[in-house]
Tab-separated table of C-alpha atoms and ligand atoms in Angstrom:
chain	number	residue	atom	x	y	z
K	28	UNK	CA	104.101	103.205	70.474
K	29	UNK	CA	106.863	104.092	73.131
K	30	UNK	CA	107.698	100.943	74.827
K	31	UNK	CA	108.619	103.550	77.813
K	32	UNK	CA	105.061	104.524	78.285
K	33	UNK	CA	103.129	101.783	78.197
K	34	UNK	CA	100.442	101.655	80.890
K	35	UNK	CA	99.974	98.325	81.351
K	36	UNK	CA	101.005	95.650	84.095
K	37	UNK	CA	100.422	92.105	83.114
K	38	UNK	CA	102.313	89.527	85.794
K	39	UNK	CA	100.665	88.088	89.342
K	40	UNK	CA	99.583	90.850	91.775
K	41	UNK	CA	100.813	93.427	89.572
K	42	UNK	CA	98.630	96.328	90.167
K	43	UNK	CA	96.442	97.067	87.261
K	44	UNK	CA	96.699	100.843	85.775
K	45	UNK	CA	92.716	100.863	85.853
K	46	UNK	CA	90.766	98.541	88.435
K	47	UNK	CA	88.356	97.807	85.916
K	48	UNK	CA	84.855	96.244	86.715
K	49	UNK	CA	84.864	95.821	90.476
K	50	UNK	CA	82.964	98.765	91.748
K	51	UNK	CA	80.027	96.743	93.194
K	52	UNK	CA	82.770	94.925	95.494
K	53	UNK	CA	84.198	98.261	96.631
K	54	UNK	CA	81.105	99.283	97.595
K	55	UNK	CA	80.103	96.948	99.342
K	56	UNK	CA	83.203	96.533	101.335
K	57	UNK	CA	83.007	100.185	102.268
K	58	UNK	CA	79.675	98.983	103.825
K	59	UNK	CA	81.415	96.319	105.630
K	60	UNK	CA	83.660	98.443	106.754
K	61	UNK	CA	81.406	100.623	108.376
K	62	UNK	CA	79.013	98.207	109.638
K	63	UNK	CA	81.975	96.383	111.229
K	64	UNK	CA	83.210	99.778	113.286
K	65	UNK	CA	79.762	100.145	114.306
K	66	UNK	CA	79.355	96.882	116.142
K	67	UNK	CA	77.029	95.656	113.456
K	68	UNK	CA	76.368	92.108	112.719
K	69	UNK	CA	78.300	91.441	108.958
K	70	UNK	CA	79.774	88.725	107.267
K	71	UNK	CA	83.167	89.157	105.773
K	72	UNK	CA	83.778	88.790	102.083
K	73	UNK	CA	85.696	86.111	100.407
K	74	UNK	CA	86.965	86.275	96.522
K	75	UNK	CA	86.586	83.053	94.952
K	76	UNK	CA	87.786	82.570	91.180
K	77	UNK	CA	90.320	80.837	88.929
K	78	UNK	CA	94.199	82.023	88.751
K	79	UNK	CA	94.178	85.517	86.461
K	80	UNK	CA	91.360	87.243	87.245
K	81	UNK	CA	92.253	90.182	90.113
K	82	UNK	CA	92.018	88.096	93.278
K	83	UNK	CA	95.116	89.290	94.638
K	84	UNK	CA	95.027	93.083	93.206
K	85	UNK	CA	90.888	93.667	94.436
K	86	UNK	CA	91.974	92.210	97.972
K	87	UNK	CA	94.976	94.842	98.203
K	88	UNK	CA	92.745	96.973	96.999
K	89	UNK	CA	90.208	96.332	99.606
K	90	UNK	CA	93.261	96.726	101.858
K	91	UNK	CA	93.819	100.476	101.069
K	92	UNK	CA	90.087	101.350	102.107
K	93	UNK	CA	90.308	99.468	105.173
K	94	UNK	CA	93.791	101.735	105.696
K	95	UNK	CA	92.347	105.016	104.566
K	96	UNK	CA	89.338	104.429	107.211
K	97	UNK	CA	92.257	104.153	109.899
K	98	UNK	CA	92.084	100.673	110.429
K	99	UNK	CA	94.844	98.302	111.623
K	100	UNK	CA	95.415	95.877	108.740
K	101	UNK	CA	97.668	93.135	107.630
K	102	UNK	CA	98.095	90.462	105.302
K	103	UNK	CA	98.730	87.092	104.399
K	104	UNK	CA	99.497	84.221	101.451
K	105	UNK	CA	98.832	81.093	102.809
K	106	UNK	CA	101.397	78.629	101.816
K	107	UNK	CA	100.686	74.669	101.827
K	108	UNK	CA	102.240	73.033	104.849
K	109	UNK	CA	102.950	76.226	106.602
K	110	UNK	CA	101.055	77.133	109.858
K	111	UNK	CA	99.172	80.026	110.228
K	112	UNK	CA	100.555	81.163	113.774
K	113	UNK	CA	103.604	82.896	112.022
K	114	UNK	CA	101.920	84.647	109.494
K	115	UNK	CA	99.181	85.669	111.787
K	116	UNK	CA	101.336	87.024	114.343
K	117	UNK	CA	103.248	89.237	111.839
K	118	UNK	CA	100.092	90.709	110.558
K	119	UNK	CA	98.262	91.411	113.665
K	120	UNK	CA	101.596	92.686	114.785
K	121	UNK	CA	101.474	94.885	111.692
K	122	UNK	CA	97.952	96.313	112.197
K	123	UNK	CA	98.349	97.034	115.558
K	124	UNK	CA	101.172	98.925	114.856
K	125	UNK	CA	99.179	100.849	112.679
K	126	UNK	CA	96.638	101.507	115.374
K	127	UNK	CA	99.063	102.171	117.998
K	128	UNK	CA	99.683	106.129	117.470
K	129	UNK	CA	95.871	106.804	117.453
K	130	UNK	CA	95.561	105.026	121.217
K	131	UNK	CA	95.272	106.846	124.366
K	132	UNK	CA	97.355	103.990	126.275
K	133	UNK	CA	100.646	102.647	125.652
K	134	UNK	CA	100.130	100.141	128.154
K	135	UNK	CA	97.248	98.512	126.695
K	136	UNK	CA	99.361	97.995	123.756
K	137	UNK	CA	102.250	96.324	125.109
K	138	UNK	CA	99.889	94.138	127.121
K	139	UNK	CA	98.270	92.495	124.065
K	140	UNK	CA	102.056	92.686	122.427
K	141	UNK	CA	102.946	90.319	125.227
K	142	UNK	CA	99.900	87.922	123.976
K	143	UNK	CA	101.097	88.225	120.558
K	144	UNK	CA	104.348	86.872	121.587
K	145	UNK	CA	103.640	84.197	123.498
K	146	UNK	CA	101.070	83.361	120.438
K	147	UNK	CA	103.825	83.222	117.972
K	148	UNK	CA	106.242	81.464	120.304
K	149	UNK	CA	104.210	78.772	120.939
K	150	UNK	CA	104.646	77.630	117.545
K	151	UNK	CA	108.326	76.841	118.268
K	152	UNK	CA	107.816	75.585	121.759
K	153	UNK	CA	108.850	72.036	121.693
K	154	UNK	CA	112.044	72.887	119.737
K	155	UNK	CA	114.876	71.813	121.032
K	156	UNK	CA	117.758	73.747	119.433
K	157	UNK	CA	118.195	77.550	119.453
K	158	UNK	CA	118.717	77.713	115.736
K	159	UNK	CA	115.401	76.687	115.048
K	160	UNK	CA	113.722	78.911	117.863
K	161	UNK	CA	112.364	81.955	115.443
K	162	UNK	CA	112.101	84.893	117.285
K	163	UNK	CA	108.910	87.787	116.290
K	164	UNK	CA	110.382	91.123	116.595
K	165	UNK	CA	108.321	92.476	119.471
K	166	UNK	CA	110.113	93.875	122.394
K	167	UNK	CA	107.678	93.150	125.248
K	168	UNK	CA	108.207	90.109	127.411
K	169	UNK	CA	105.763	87.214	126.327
K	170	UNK	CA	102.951	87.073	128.605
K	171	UNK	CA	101.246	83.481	129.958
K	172	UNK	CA	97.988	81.928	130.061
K	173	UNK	CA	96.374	83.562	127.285
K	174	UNK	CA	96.546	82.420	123.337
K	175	UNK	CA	99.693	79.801	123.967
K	176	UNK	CA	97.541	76.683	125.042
K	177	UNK	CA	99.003	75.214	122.296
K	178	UNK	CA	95.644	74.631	120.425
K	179	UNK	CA	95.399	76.626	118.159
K	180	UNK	CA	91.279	76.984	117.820
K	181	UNK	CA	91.350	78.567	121.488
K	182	UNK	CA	94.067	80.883	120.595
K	183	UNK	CA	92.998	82.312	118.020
K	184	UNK	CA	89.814	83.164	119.570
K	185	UNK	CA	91.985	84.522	122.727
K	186	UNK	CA	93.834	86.816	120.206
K	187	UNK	CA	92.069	87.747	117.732
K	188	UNK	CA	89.920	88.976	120.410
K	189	UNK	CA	92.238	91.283	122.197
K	190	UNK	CA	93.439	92.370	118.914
K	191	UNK	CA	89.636	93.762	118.448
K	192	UNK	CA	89.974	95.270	122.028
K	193	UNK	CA	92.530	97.657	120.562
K	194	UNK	CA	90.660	98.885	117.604
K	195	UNK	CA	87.393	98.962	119.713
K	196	UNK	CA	89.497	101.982	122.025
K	197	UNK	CA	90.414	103.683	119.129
K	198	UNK	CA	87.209	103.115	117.025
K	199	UNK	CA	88.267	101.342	113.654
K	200	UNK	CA	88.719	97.832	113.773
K	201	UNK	CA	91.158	95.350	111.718
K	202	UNK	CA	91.180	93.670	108.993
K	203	UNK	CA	93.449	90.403	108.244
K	204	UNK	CA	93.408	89.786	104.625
K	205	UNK	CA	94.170	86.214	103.926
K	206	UNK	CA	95.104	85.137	99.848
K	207	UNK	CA	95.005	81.633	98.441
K	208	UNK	CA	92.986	80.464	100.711
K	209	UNK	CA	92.414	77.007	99.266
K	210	UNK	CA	96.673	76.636	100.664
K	211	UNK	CA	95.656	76.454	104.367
K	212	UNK	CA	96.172	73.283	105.868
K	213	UNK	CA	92.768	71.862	108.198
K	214	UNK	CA	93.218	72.768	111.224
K	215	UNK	CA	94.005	76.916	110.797
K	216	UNK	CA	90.407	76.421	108.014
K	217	UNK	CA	88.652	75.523	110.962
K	218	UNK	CA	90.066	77.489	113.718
K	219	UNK	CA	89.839	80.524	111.206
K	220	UNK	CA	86.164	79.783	111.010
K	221	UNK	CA	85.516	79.585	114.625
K	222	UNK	CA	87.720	82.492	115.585
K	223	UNK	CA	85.478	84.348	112.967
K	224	UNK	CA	82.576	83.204	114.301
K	225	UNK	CA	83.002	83.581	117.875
K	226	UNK	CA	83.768	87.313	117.130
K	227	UNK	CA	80.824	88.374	114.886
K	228	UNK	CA	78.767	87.107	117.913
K	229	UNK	CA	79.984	89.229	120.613
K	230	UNK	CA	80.085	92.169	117.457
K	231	UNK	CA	84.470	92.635	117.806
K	232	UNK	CA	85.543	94.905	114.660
K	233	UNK	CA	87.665	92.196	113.693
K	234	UNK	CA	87.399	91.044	109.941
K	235	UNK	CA	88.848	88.486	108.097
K	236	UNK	CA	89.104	89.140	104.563
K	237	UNK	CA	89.903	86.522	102.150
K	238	UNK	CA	90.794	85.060	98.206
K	239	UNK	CA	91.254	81.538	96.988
K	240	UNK	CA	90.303	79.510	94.153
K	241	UNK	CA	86.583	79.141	93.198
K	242	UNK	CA	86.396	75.552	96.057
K	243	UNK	CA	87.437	77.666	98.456
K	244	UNK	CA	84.179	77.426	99.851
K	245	UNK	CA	84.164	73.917	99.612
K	246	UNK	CA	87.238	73.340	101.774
K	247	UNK	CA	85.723	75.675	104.511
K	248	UNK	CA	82.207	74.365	104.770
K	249	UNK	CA	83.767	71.029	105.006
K	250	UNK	CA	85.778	72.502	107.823
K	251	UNK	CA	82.509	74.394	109.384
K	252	UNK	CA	79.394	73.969	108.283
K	253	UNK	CA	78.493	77.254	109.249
K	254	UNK	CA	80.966	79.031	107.222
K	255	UNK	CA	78.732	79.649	104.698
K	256	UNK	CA	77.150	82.023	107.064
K	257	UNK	CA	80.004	83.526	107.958
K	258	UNK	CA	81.197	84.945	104.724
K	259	UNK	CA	79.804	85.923	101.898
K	260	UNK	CA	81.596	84.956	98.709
K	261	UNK	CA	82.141	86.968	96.226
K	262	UNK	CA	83.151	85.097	92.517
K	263	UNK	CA	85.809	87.107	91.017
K	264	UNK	CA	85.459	86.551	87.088
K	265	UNK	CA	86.359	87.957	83.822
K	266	UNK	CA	85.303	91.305	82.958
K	267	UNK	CA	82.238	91.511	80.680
K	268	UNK	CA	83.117	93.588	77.341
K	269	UNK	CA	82.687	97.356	79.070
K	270	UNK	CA	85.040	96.829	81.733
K	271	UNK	CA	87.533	94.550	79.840
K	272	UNK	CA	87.194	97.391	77.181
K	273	UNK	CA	87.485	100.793	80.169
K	274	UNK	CA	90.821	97.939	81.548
K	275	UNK	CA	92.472	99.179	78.125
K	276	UNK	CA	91.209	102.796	76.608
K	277	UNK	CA	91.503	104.565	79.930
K	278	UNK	CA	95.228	103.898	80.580
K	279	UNK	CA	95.864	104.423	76.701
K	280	UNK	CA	93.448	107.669	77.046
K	281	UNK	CA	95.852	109.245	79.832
K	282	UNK	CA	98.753	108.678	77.307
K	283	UNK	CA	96.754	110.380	74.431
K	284	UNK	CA	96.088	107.079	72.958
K	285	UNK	CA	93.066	105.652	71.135
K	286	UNK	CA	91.298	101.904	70.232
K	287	UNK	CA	89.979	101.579	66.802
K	288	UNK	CA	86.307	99.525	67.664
K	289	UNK	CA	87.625	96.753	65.277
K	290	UNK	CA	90.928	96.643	67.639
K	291	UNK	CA	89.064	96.516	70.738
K	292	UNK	CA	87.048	93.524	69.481
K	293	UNK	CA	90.007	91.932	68.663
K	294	UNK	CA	91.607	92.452	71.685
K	295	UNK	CA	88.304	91.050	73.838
K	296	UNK	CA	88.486	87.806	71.261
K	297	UNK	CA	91.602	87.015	71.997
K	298	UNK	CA	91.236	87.686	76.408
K	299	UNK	CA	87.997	86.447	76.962
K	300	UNK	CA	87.972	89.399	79.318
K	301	UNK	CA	90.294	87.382	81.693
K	302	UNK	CA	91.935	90.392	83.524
K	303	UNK	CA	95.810	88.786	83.099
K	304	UNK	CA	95.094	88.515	79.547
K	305	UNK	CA	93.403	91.817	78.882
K	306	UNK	CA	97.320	93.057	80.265
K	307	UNK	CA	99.122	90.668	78.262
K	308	UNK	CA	97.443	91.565	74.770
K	309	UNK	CA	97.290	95.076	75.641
K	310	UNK	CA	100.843	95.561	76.324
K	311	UNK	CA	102.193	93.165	73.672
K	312	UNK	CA	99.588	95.816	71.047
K	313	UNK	CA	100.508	98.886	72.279
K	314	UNK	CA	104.411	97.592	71.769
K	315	UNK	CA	103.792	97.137	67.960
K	316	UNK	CA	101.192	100.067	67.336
K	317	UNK	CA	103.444	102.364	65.442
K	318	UNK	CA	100.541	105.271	66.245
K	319	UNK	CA	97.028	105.969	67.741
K	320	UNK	CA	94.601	105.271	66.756
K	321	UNK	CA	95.699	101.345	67.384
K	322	UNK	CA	94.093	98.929	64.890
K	323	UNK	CA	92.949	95.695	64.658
K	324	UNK	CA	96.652	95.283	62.286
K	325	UNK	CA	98.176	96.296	65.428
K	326	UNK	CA	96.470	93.361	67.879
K	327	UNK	CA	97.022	91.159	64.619
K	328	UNK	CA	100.718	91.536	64.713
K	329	UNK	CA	101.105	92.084	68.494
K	330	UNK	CA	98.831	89.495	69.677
K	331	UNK	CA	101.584	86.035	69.185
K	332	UNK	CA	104.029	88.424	70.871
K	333	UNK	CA	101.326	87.952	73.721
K	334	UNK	CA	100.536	84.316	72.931
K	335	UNK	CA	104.215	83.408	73.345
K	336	UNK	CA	104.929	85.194	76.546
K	337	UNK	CA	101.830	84.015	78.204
K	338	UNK	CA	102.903	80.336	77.547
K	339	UNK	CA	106.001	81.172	79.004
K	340	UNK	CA	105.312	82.744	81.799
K	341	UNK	CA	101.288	82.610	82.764
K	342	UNK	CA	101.431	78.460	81.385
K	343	UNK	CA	104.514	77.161	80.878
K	344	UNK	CA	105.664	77.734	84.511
K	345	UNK	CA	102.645	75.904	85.681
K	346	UNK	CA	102.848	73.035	83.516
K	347	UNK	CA	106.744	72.337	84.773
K	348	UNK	CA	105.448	71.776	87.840
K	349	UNK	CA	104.094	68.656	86.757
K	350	UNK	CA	105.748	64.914	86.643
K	351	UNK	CA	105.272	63.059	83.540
K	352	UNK	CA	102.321	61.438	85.027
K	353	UNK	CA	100.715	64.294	86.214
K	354	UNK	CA	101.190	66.236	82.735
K	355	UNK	CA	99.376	62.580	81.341
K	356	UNK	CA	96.508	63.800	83.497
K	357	UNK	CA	96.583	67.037	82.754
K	358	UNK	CA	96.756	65.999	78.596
K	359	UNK	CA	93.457	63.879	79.004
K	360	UNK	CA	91.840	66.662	80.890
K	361	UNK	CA	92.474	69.210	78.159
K	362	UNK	CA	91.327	66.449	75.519
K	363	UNK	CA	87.937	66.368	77.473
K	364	UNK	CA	88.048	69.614	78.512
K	365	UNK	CA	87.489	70.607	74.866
K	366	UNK	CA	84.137	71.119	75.399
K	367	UNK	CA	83.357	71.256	78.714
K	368	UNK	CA	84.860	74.773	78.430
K	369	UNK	CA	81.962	75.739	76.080
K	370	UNK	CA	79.037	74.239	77.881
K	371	UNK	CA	80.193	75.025	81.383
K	372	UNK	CA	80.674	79.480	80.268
K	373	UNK	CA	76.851	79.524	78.753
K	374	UNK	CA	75.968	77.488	81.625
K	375	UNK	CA	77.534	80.314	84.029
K	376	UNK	CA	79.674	78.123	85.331
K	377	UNK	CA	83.054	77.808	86.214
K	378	UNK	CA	84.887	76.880	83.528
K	379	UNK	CA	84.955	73.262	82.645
K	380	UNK	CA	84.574	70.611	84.842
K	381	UNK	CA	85.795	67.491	83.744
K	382	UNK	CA	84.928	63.893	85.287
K	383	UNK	CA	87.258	62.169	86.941
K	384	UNK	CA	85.808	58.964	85.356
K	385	UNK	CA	85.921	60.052	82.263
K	386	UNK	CA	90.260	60.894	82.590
K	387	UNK	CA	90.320	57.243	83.674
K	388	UNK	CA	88.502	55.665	80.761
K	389	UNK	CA	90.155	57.981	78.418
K	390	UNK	CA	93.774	57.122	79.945
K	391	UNK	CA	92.565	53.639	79.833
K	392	UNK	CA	93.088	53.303	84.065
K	393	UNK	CA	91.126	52.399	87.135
K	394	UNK	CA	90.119	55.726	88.848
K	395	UNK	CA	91.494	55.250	92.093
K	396	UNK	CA	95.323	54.551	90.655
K	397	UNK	CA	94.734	58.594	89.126
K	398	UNK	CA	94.268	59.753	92.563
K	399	UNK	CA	97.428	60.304	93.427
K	400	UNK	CA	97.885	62.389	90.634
K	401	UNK	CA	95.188	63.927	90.810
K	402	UNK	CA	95.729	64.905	95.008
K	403	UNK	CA	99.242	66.145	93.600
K	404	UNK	CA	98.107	68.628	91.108
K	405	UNK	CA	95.384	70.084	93.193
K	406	UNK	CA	98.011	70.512	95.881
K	407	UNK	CA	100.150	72.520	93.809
K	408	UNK	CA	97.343	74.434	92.674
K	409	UNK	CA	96.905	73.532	89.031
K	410	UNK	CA	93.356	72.144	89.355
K	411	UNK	CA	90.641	72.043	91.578
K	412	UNK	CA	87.684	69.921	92.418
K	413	UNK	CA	84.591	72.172	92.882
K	414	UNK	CA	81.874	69.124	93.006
K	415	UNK	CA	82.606	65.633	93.740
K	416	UNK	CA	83.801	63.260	91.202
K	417	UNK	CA	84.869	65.946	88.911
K	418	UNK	CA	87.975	68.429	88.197
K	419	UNK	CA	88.728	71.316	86.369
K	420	UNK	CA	91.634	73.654	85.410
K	421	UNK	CA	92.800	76.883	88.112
K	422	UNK	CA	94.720	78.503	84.586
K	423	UNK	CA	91.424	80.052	82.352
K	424	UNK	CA	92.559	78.683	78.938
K	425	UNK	CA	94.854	76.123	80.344
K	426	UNK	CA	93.101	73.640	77.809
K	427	UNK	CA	93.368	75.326	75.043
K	428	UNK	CA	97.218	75.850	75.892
K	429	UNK	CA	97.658	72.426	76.224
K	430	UNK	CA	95.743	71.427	73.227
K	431	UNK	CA	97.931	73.635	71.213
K	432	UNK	CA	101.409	71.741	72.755
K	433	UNK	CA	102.598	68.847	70.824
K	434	UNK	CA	102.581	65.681	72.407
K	435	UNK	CA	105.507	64.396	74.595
K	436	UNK	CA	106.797	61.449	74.043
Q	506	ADP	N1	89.888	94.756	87.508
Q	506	ADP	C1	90.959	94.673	86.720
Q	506	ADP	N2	91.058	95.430	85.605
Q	506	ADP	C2	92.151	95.329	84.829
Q	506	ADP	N3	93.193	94.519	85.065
Q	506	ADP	C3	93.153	93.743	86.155
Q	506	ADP	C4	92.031	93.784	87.034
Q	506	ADP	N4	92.242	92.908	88.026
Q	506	ADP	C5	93.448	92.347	87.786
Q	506	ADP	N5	94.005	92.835	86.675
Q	506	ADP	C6	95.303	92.400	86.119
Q	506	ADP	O1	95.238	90.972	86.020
Q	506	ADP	C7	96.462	90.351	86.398
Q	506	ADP	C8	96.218	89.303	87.455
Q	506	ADP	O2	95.816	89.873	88.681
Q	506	ADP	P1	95.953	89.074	90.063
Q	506	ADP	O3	95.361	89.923	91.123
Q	506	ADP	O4	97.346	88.598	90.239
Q	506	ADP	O5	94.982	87.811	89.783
Q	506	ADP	P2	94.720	86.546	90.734
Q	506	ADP	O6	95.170	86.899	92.120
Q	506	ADP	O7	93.243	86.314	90.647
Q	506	ADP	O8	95.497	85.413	90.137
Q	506	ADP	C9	97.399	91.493	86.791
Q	506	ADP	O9	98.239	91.747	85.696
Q	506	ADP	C10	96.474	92.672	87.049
Q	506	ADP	O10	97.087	93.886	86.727
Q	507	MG	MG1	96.545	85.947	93.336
C-alpha cells in the first residue's frame, strides 16, 4: 500500500494516529481536573508501566485536556543526575505564561516571576565563574526570602504555592507533568512528595502529573511513606485484543483500508498488544500489502521487516548501552527469564521477575559482586527491581530478543 499514506507512528513519544484503549484514564483525569479547580480534595495520577506501552503519549495527552480547560501547564523528563530546580522553573515559567493573559493583574504576575527567578538561580548560587551562571529568561528582578533558602523541600512548597495563587485568581489551576519518573535523584522524590502534599491540604489547584517505570512507586514510598496517598497510580499496559485491534483498523479505515480477521490475529500474535509493537508491525504490513483487504500473507511477509527494525532501534540501542559485564547479566536474565515471562502475564503481573540469586548461581558468582552491575543497568534504565531480591526487564520482549542473539564471545 502507499508507503506515503501510512497512518502509523511507531518510535518513542511519537503520537499514535488512534489513542487506543485509554478512555477510562481520560476520564478520570477530566474528573481530576475538575475536582482540582474546585478546591476539592484529589490525588494526582501517576502512569506506571514498562518502556513501549503509551506512557509518554497518554501523559501529553492528559496535557492537552488540562490546556483545553485553560490551565497553566508544563512539562518535564527527568534526567538521572540532573536537579529538578531547572526543569521546574522552565515549566512553571511556561504555565504561567499560559495563565498570564486570562489575569486581571500584571503585577501579581511579575511578583511570583521574581520568586521563580530567584528559585532557579539558586541552583547556580555558589558558582563561581560567569560561564557557568545559567540565566532563566524572565525579565523581572529576582526577588528574596521566598523559595531560594537553598533547600530545596521548603522551596518547592514556597513556589509551587504561589504558582497555585495565580491559577486560583483566574480559576484553573496547573498542572506539571513529570515523565520517567523513576530518573529523579532523592532528594527532588521527596521534596516532590511533600510539596504535593502540603498543597492538597490547604486544597491549591496545583497538580503534579506523572510517568515512570512500573517501581516508580517503590522509589517514592521509600521517599514518603505517604505517597501512596498522594497519588493514585495508574499501570499503563498492553492493550487487550479490541483496542490493540481499533490501534490498527481505524487509522487504515480513514485511508479506505481493511484487516482480514486472520491478519489481525496475526498482527496481535506477533505485538502482544504492546502499543510500540502494534506500530511497528502495522507499519512494516501496511508497507508490503499490495491492496486492502490486508492478509495474514501480508503480516507474514511484512512482519521480519518489523522484527529487524525493532532490534535495531526499540532493542539494539538499549542493549549497547551495556558493558560486557552488564550484557553477561542481562544474558542470564533472559536465560531465566524464559519462563518467568509466562508465569508472571497469567499471574497479572508485570512481566517477569527474575531473582537476583538465581543470576548469581546461574553466572556461577557471589550475589553481592553482581551488584554493581546490576545498580548500573537499573540506572540506565534497562531493568528494574519492583520487589526486593528480584529484577526484571523495562523492554516487554527484551528476553525473547536476547534469547534470539547469538552468544558473544
Ligand atoms: N493507546 C495507544 N494506542 C496505539 N498506539 C499507542 C498507544 N499508546 C502509545 N502508542 C504508540 O506506542 C509507542 C510508544 O509510546 P510511548 O508513549 O513512547 O511509550 P512509553 O512512554 O511508555 O515508552 C508510540 O509509537 C505510540 O505511537
Ligand atoms: Mg516514554
Amino acid at each position: 500500500m502507499d508507503p506515503v499514506r501510512n497512518p502509523y507512528a511507531p518510535g518513542a513519544g511519537q503520537r499514535p494516529p488512534e489513542l487506543a484503549g485509554r478512555d477510562r484514564e481520560l476520564e478520570m483525569f477530566e474528573v481530576v481536573l475538575e475536582r482540582v479547580a474546585r478546591g476539592r480534595p484529589e490525588r494526582s495520577m501517576m502512569l506506571t508501566g514498562l518502556r513501549g506501552v503509551g506512557k509518554t503519549v497518554l501523559l501529553n495527552t492528559l496535557r492537552s485536556q488540562a490546556i483545553a480547560r485553560l490551565w497553566g501547564s508544563g512539562k518535564i523528563e527527568a534526567r538521572p543526575d540532573q536537579s529538578l530546580r531547572r526543569p521546574v522553573s522552565a515549566a512553571l515559567h511556561m504555565a504561567v505564561r499560559e495563565l498570564a493573559p486570562h489575569h486581571r493583574a500584571p503585577d501579581r504576575i511579575d511578583e511570583f516571576l521574581g520568586v521563580l527567578k530567584a528559585f532557579a538561580l539558586r541552583s547556580t548560587a555558589g558558582t563561581k565563574t560567569v560561564r557557568d551562571r545559567w540565566q532563566p529568561g524572565i525579565d523581572v528582578p529576582a526577588a528574596r526570602g521566598r523559595a531560594d533558602s537553598g533547600d530545596i523541600e521548603i522551596d518547592l512548597v514556597e513556589l509551587f504555592t504561589d504558582a497555585a495563587s495565580i491559577a486560583t485568581d483566574v480559576g484553573t489551576g496547573i498542572a506539571l507533568f513529570i515523565d520517567e519518573m523513576q530518573d529523579l535523584g532523592a532528594a527532588d522524590v521527596s521534596a516532590l512528595c511533600a510539596a504535593c502534599h502540603e498543597l492538597s491540604q490547604t486544597g491549591a489547584p496545583l497538580i503534579v502529573v506523572g510517568a515512570g517505570l512500573p517501581h516508580v512507586p517503590a522509589v517514592l514510598s521509600a521517599s514518603k511513606s505517604y505517597s501512596e496517598r498522594l497519588f493514585r497510580y495508574q499501570r499503563i499496559d498492553r492493550l487487550d485484543r479490541l483496542s490493540a485491534d481499533l490501534a490498527l483498523t481505524a487509522p487504515a479505515g480513514r485511508e479506505g483500508v481493511e484487516y482480514s480477521v486472520k491478519a489481525l490475529d496475526a498482527l496481535f500474535e506477533a505485538s502482544g498488544g504492546y502499543p510500540y509493537f502494534v506500530q511497528a508491525y502495522g507499519k512494516a504490513t501496511w508497507d508490503h500489502a499490495p491492496r486492502s483487504p490486508i492478509t495474514d500473507a501480508d503480516v507474514r511477509v511484512g512482519g521480519p521487516e518489523a522484527e529487524a527494525e525493532l532490534a535495531v532501534g526499540f532493542f539494539g540501542s538499549r542493549y549497547e548501552r551495556a558493558t560486557p559485564a552488564e550484557r553477561e547479566y542481562l544474558r542470564a536474565m533472559a536465560a531465566l527469564d524464559d519462563r518467568a515471562e509466562e508465569t508472571a502475564t497469567a499471574r497479572g503481573g508485570w512481566a517477569g521477575a527474575v531473582s537476583t540469586a538465581d543470576i548469581a548461581k546461574a553466572l556461577g558468582r557471589k550475589p553481592a559482586s553482581l551488584s554493581p552491575a546490576r545498580d548500573a543497568l537499573i540506572k540506565k534504565g534497562l531493568i528494574y527491581s519492583g520487589e526486593r531480591g528480584t529484577v526484571a526487564f523495562t523492554v516487554p520482549h527484551f528476553g525473547r530478543y536476547l534469547r534470539s542473539q547469538p552468544a558473544e564471545n
